[in-house]
Every structure is written in C-alpha cells, then in structure tokens.
Amino acid sequence: MDAMRMSEGNVRECPIIEEPNADATRFFDLLKDSDEPLWDGCTNHCKLLAVAQVFTIKSDHGLSEAGYEKIIEWARSILPEGNRLKENFYAAKSMMKPLGLGYQKIDICLNFCMLYYLKNAEMTECMTCGHSCYKPRTGRGKTLVAYKKLRYFPITPRL
C-alpha cells in the first residue's frame, strides 16, 4: 500500500498532446455544426438541425432525392445570403454520415415469405412460394433489381 502511494506521488503528467483520430474529428465537426447558426444572426436554427429536419420530411413523405433537392433549392432561395444550409442531397448526406445511423438493405420475397439474408442471400427464388427474387432484366441491364427490399436499422450502433 505504501509503495502504491509512493509511486502515485512520482507520476508526472505527460506533455504529449495527442490529436484525435479520424472518427473523433468527424464527430467534433458534427458538434460544431450543431452550434453553428444557419445564418449569421439566426438564433433558433442550427445547420445540423435544419438538415436533420429536411431529412425527416424526406423520410416521412417518401420523397426522392430529386424531391429533397427541390426543397433545399426553395429553402436556400428564401434564406438570407450566406446561409449555411447544405446545397444538395449528397452534401447533406455526407454531413450526417458521422452519426453512424446507416442501414442494411435486405432483399425480401414479393409475397413476404422469406428474407434473402445470411445463408439465403445467394438464393434467387423463394423457397416457400417459388417467386423470383429479382425483376426480369430489360435491355442490356446487368444489375439484378429485387422486387422488394427491407431496410434494417441495427440497434447496437445507435446505443
């Protein structure tokens, strides 16, 4: 016990200051966006809140990216010059990405019989009803397009 007390007294603070890693830097940038007003003099909206609210509208009403872009275009036209609202969907999505609120797309049967997931991910027909997972290819399209997709939001990263 005395030896521990003695060694505690000999501990010196390390003069080396370590830079935050890339993840921490992105998170700190996001925190800055939450403190940055939407335009100079704005007191009730920050840049992060404005982008999050437009994303919520897009999600709640099933808007396409083009619909999102039209809303942003309109909002930017009525906001004062020098506003900090992201100019397009890509820029807004890049800003929100550090939150880690992504999702996983999982193909599902048109009749909701099964998920094409894990050991069934490579299957092309439903084992219950026999319906094809993918839409017929038209033209020279090489990409397989599923009839239906499930968007899975993992809970662990959100906690």
PDB file of C-alpha atoms in Angstrom:
ATOM      1  CA  MET A   1       0.000   0.000   0.000  1.00  0.00           C
ATOM      2  CA  ASP A   2       2.800   2.424   0.896  1.00  0.00           C
ATOM      3  CA  ALA A   3       4.588   1.535  -2.321  1.00  0.00           C
ATOM      4  CA  MET A   4       1.488   2.448  -4.316  1.00  0.00           C
ATOM      5  CA  ARG A   5       1.159   5.784  -2.554  1.00  0.00           C
ATOM      6  CA  MET A   6       4.783   6.482  -3.205  1.00  0.00           C
ATOM      7  CA  SER A   7       4.504   5.650  -6.904  1.00  0.00           C
ATOM      8  CA  GLU A   8       1.370   7.822  -7.208  1.00  0.00           C
ATOM      9  CA  GLY A   9       3.371  10.768  -5.947  1.00  0.00           C
ATOM     10  CA  ASN A  10       6.007  10.192  -8.632  1.00  0.00           C
ATOM     11  CA  VAL A  11       3.543  10.263 -11.512  1.00  0.00           C
ATOM     12  CA  ARG A  12       4.060  13.204 -13.835  1.00  0.00           C
ATOM     13  CA  GLU A  13       1.666  14.410 -16.447  1.00  0.00           C
ATOM     14  CA  CYS A  14       2.609  13.510 -19.977  1.00  0.00           C
ATOM     15  CA  PRO A  15       3.453  16.628 -22.029  1.00  0.00           C
ATOM     16  CA  ILE A  16       2.471  14.931 -25.309  1.00  0.00           C
ATOM     17  CA  ILE A  17      -0.877  16.072 -26.667  1.00  0.00           C
ATOM     18  CA  GLU A  18      -2.427  13.508 -28.958  1.00  0.00           C
ATOM     19  CA  GLU A  19      -4.526  14.538 -31.946  1.00  0.00           C
ATOM     20  CA  PRO A  20      -7.996  12.950 -32.151  1.00  0.00           C
ATOM     21  CA  ASN A  21      -8.427  10.068 -34.581  1.00  0.00           C
ATOM     22  CA  ALA A  22     -10.456  10.432 -37.799  1.00  0.00           C
ATOM     23  CA  ASP A  23     -13.727   9.263 -36.189  1.00  0.00           C
ATOM     24  CA  ALA A  24     -13.356  11.678 -33.292  1.00  0.00           C
ATOM     25  CA  THR A  25     -12.525  14.521 -35.684  1.00  0.00           C
ATOM     26  CA  ARG A  26     -15.686  13.861 -37.735  1.00  0.00           C
ATOM     27  CA  PHE A  27     -17.724  13.772 -34.519  1.00  0.00           C
ATOM     28  CA  PHE A  28     -16.238  17.082 -33.337  1.00  0.00           C
ATOM     29  CA  ASP A  29     -17.053  18.607 -36.743  1.00  0.00           C
ATOM     30  CA  LEU A  30     -20.639  17.435 -36.287  1.00  0.00           C
ATOM     31  CA  LEU A  31     -20.733  19.077 -32.859  1.00  0.00           C
ATOM     32  CA  LYS A  32     -19.524  22.326 -34.457  1.00  0.00           C
ATOM     33  CA  ASP A  33     -22.385  22.046 -36.970  1.00  0.00           C
ATOM     34  CA  SER A  34     -24.825  21.726 -34.065  1.00  0.00           C
ATOM     35  CA  ASP A  35     -23.520  25.008 -32.625  1.00  0.00           C
ATOM     36  CA  GLU A  36     -23.226  26.865 -35.931  1.00  0.00           C
ATOM     37  CA  PRO A  37     -26.287  29.021 -36.716  1.00  0.00           C
ATOM     38  CA  LEU A  38     -27.991  28.511 -40.071  1.00  0.00           C
ATOM     39  CA  TRP A  39     -27.048  32.098 -40.991  1.00  0.00           C
ATOM     40  CA  ASP A  40     -25.355  34.937 -39.142  1.00  0.00           C
ATOM     41  CA  GLY A  41     -27.821  36.325 -36.626  1.00  0.00           C
ATOM     42  CA  CYS A  42     -30.085  33.239 -36.592  1.00  0.00           C
ATOM     43  CA  THR A  43     -30.938  32.254 -33.037  1.00  0.00           C
ATOM     44  CA  ASN A  44     -33.428  29.396 -33.406  1.00  0.00           C
ATOM     45  CA  HIS A  45     -31.920  27.082 -36.065  1.00  0.00           C
ATOM     46  CA  CYS A  46     -28.530  25.470 -36.433  1.00  0.00           C
ATOM     47  CA  LYS A  47     -27.053  23.901 -39.552  1.00  0.00           C
ATOM     48  CA  LEU A  48     -27.327  20.320 -38.240  1.00  0.00           C
ATOM     49  CA  LEU A  49     -30.940  20.719 -37.072  1.00  0.00           C
ATOM     50  CA  ALA A  50     -32.046  22.166 -40.421  1.00  0.00           C
ATOM     51  CA  VAL A  51     -30.522  19.282 -42.404  1.00  0.00           C
ATOM     52  CA  ALA A  52     -31.949  16.695 -39.977  1.00  0.00           C
ATOM     53  CA  GLN A  53     -35.444  18.213 -40.251  1.00  0.00           C
ATOM     54  CA  VAL A  54     -35.394  18.128 -44.064  1.00  0.00           C
ATOM     55  CA  PHE A  55     -34.176  14.507 -43.938  1.00  0.00           C
ATOM     56  CA  THR A  56     -37.118  13.719 -41.652  1.00  0.00           C
ATOM     57  CA  ILE A  57     -39.563  15.303 -44.113  1.00  0.00           C
ATOM     58  CA  LYS A  58     -37.984  13.313 -46.951  1.00  0.00           C
ATOM     59  CA  SER A  59     -38.321  10.080 -44.993  1.00  0.00           C
ATOM     60  CA  ASP A  60     -41.829  10.686 -43.619  1.00  0.00           C
ATOM     61  CA  HIS A  61     -43.268  11.502 -47.043  1.00  0.00           C
ATOM     62  CA  GLY A  62     -41.264   9.080 -49.175  1.00  0.00           C
ATOM     63  CA  LEU A  63     -39.619  11.822 -51.217  1.00  0.00           C
ATOM     64  CA  SER A  64     -37.000  11.014 -53.810  1.00  0.00           C
ATOM     65  CA  GLU A  65     -33.566  12.608 -53.815  1.00  0.00           C
ATOM     66  CA  ALA A  66     -34.861  14.954 -56.530  1.00  0.00           C
ATOM     67  CA  GLY A  67     -37.705  15.989 -54.197  1.00  0.00           C
ATOM     68  CA  TYR A  68     -35.208  16.639 -51.417  1.00  0.00           C
ATOM     69  CA  GLU A  69     -33.108  18.745 -53.792  1.00  0.00           C
ATOM     70  CA  LYS A  70     -36.181  20.831 -54.756  1.00  0.00           C
ATOM     71  CA  ILE A  71     -36.979  21.526 -51.096  1.00  0.00           C
ATOM     72  CA  ILE A  72     -33.367  22.575 -50.449  1.00  0.00           C
ATOM     73  CA  GLU A  73     -33.316  24.747 -53.581  1.00  0.00           C
ATOM     74  CA  TRP A  74     -36.502  26.503 -52.448  1.00  0.00           C
ATOM     75  CA  ALA A  75     -35.328  26.904 -48.845  1.00  0.00           C
ATOM     76  CA  ARG A  76     -31.975  28.336 -49.926  1.00  0.00           C
ATOM     77  CA  SER A  77     -33.787  30.842 -52.161  1.00  0.00           C
ATOM     78  CA  ILE A  78     -35.760  32.281 -49.208  1.00  0.00           C
ATOM     79  CA  LEU A  79     -32.920  32.197 -46.685  1.00  0.00           C
ATOM     80  CA  PRO A  80     -30.585  35.191 -46.377  1.00  0.00           C
ATOM     81  CA  GLU A  81     -27.337  35.343 -48.372  1.00  0.00           C
ATOM     82  CA  GLY A  82     -24.513  33.462 -46.713  1.00  0.00           C
ATOM     83  CA  ASN A  83     -26.785  30.793 -45.228  1.00  0.00           C
ATOM     84  CA  ARG A  84     -25.095  27.519 -44.289  1.00  0.00           C
ATOM     85  CA  LEU A  85     -27.783  25.084 -45.437  1.00  0.00           C
ATOM     86  CA  LYS A  86     -26.176  22.267 -47.425  1.00  0.00           C
ATOM     87  CA  GLU A  87     -26.687  22.821 -51.138  1.00  0.00           C
ATOM     88  CA  ASN A  88     -27.711  19.292 -52.177  1.00  0.00           C
ATOM     89  CA  PHE A  89     -28.601  15.797 -51.004  1.00  0.00           C
ATOM     90  CA  TYR A  90     -25.063  14.462 -51.361  1.00  0.00           C
ATOM     91  CA  ALA A  91     -23.556  17.227 -49.211  1.00  0.00           C
ATOM     92  CA  ALA A  92     -26.258  16.795 -46.545  1.00  0.00           C
ATOM     93  CA  LYS A  93     -25.833  13.021 -46.510  1.00  0.00           C
ATOM     94  CA  SER A  94     -22.055  13.432 -46.140  1.00  0.00           C
ATOM     95  CA  MET A  95     -22.642  15.755 -43.201  1.00  0.00           C
ATOM     96  CA  MET A  96     -24.955  13.272 -41.442  1.00  0.00           C
ATOM     97  CA  LYS A  97     -22.827  10.171 -42.093  1.00  0.00           C
ATOM     98  CA  PRO A  98     -20.662  10.529 -38.943  1.00  0.00           C
ATOM     99  CA  LEU A  99     -23.791   9.918 -36.847  1.00  0.00           C
ATOM    100  CA  GLY A 100     -23.483   6.274 -37.870  1.00  0.00           C
ATOM    101  CA  LEU A 101     -27.193   5.859 -38.458  1.00  0.00           C
ATOM    102  CA  GLY A 102     -26.845   3.763 -41.584  1.00  0.00           C
ATOM    103  CA  TYR A 103     -28.946   0.806 -42.548  1.00  0.00           C
ATOM    104  CA  GLN A 104     -28.600  -2.501 -44.312  1.00  0.00           C
ATOM    105  CA  LYS A 105     -30.712  -3.396 -47.352  1.00  0.00           C
ATOM    106  CA  ILE A 106     -32.034  -6.959 -47.387  1.00  0.00           C
ATOM    107  CA  ASP A 107     -33.933  -8.391 -50.353  1.00  0.00           C
ATOM    108  CA  ILE A 108     -37.283  -9.979 -49.449  1.00  0.00           C
ATOM    109  CA  CYS A 109     -39.814 -12.132 -51.293  1.00  0.00           C
ATOM    110  CA  LEU A 110     -42.523 -10.259 -53.185  1.00  0.00           C
ATOM    111  CA  ASN A 111     -45.100 -12.168 -51.084  1.00  0.00           C
ATOM    112  CA  PHE A 112     -43.218 -11.540 -47.797  1.00  0.00           C
ATOM    113  CA  CYS A 113     -42.450 -15.273 -47.380  1.00  0.00           C
ATOM    114  CA  MET A 114     -38.742 -15.001 -46.658  1.00  0.00           C
ATOM    115  CA  LEU A 115     -35.683 -12.802 -46.364  1.00  0.00           C
ATOM    116  CA  TYR A 116     -32.744 -13.317 -48.683  1.00  0.00           C
ATOM    117  CA  TYR A 117     -30.292 -12.896 -45.834  1.00  0.00           C
ATOM    118  CA  LEU A 118     -27.258 -14.680 -44.384  1.00  0.00           C
ATOM    119  CA  LYS A 119     -27.323 -18.278 -45.685  1.00  0.00           C
ATOM    120  CA  ASN A 120     -30.205 -17.427 -48.060  1.00  0.00           C
ATOM    121  CA  ALA A 121     -28.552 -14.318 -49.523  1.00  0.00           C
ATOM    122  CA  GLU A 122     -27.458 -16.109 -52.699  1.00  0.00           C
ATOM    123  CA  MET A 123     -30.881 -17.626 -53.449  1.00  0.00           C
ATOM    124  CA  THR A 124     -32.827 -16.282 -56.442  1.00  0.00           C
ATOM    125  CA  GLU A 125     -36.248 -17.857 -55.761  1.00  0.00           C
ATOM    126  CA  CYS A 126     -38.398 -18.044 -52.654  1.00  0.00           C
ATOM    127  CA  MET A 127     -38.252 -21.461 -51.001  1.00  0.00           C
ATOM    128  CA  THR A 128     -41.900 -21.112 -49.887  1.00  0.00           C
ATOM    129  CA  CYS A 129     -43.800 -19.748 -52.883  1.00  0.00           C
ATOM    130  CA  GLY A 130     -41.199 -20.142 -55.647  1.00  0.00           C
ATOM    131  CA  HIS A 131     -41.467 -16.500 -56.790  1.00  0.00           C
ATOM    132  CA  SER A 132     -38.316 -14.943 -58.231  1.00  0.00           C
ATOM    133  CA  CYS A 133     -36.460 -12.508 -56.009  1.00  0.00           C
ATOM    134  CA  TYR A 134     -35.449 -10.285 -58.919  1.00  0.00           C
ATOM    135  CA  LYS A 135     -37.355  -8.340 -61.552  1.00  0.00           C
ATOM    136  CA  PRO A 136     -36.825  -9.511 -65.140  1.00  0.00           C
ATOM    137  CA  ARG A 137     -33.922  -7.754 -66.830  1.00  0.00           C
ATOM    138  CA  THR A 138     -34.839  -5.406 -69.624  1.00  0.00           C
ATOM    139  CA  GLY A 139     -32.455  -4.247 -72.308  1.00  0.00           C
ATOM    140  CA  ARG A 140     -28.777  -4.535 -71.531  1.00  0.00           C
ATOM    141  CA  GLY A 141     -29.110  -4.020 -67.783  1.00  0.00           C
ATOM    142  CA  LYS A 142     -26.755  -6.302 -65.872  1.00  0.00           C
ATOM    143  CA  THR A 143     -27.816  -5.284 -62.390  1.00  0.00           C
ATOM    144  CA  LEU A 144     -30.263  -7.525 -60.569  1.00  0.00           C
ATOM    145  CA  VAL A 145     -33.084  -5.498 -59.010  1.00  0.00           C
ATOM    146  CA  ALA A 146     -35.093  -7.097 -56.209  1.00  0.00           C
ATOM    147  CA  TYR A 147     -38.881  -6.797 -56.176  1.00  0.00           C
ATOM    148  CA  LYS A 148     -38.854  -5.703 -52.536  1.00  0.00           C
ATOM    149  CA  LYS A 149     -36.221  -4.594 -50.046  1.00  0.00           C
ATOM    150  CA  LEU A 150     -36.200  -4.408 -46.282  1.00  0.00           C
ATOM    151  CA  ARG A 151     -34.169  -1.679 -44.650  1.00  0.00           C
ATOM    152  CA  TYR A 152     -32.691  -2.965 -41.417  1.00  0.00           C
ATOM    153  CA  PHE A 153     -31.545  -0.390 -38.886  1.00  0.00           C
ATOM    154  CA  PRO A 154     -29.146  -2.123 -36.465  1.00  0.00           C
ATOM    155  CA  ILE A 155     -29.811  -1.046 -32.894  1.00  0.00           C
ATOM    156  CA  THR A 156     -26.307  -1.558 -31.479  1.00  0.00           C
ATOM    157  CA  PRO A 157     -24.613   1.427 -33.202  1.00  0.00           C
ATOM    158  CA  ARG A 158     -27.464   3.668 -32.080  1.00  0.00           C
ATOM    159  CA  LEU A 159     -26.946   2.809 -28.427  1.00  0.00           C
TER     160      LEU A 159
END
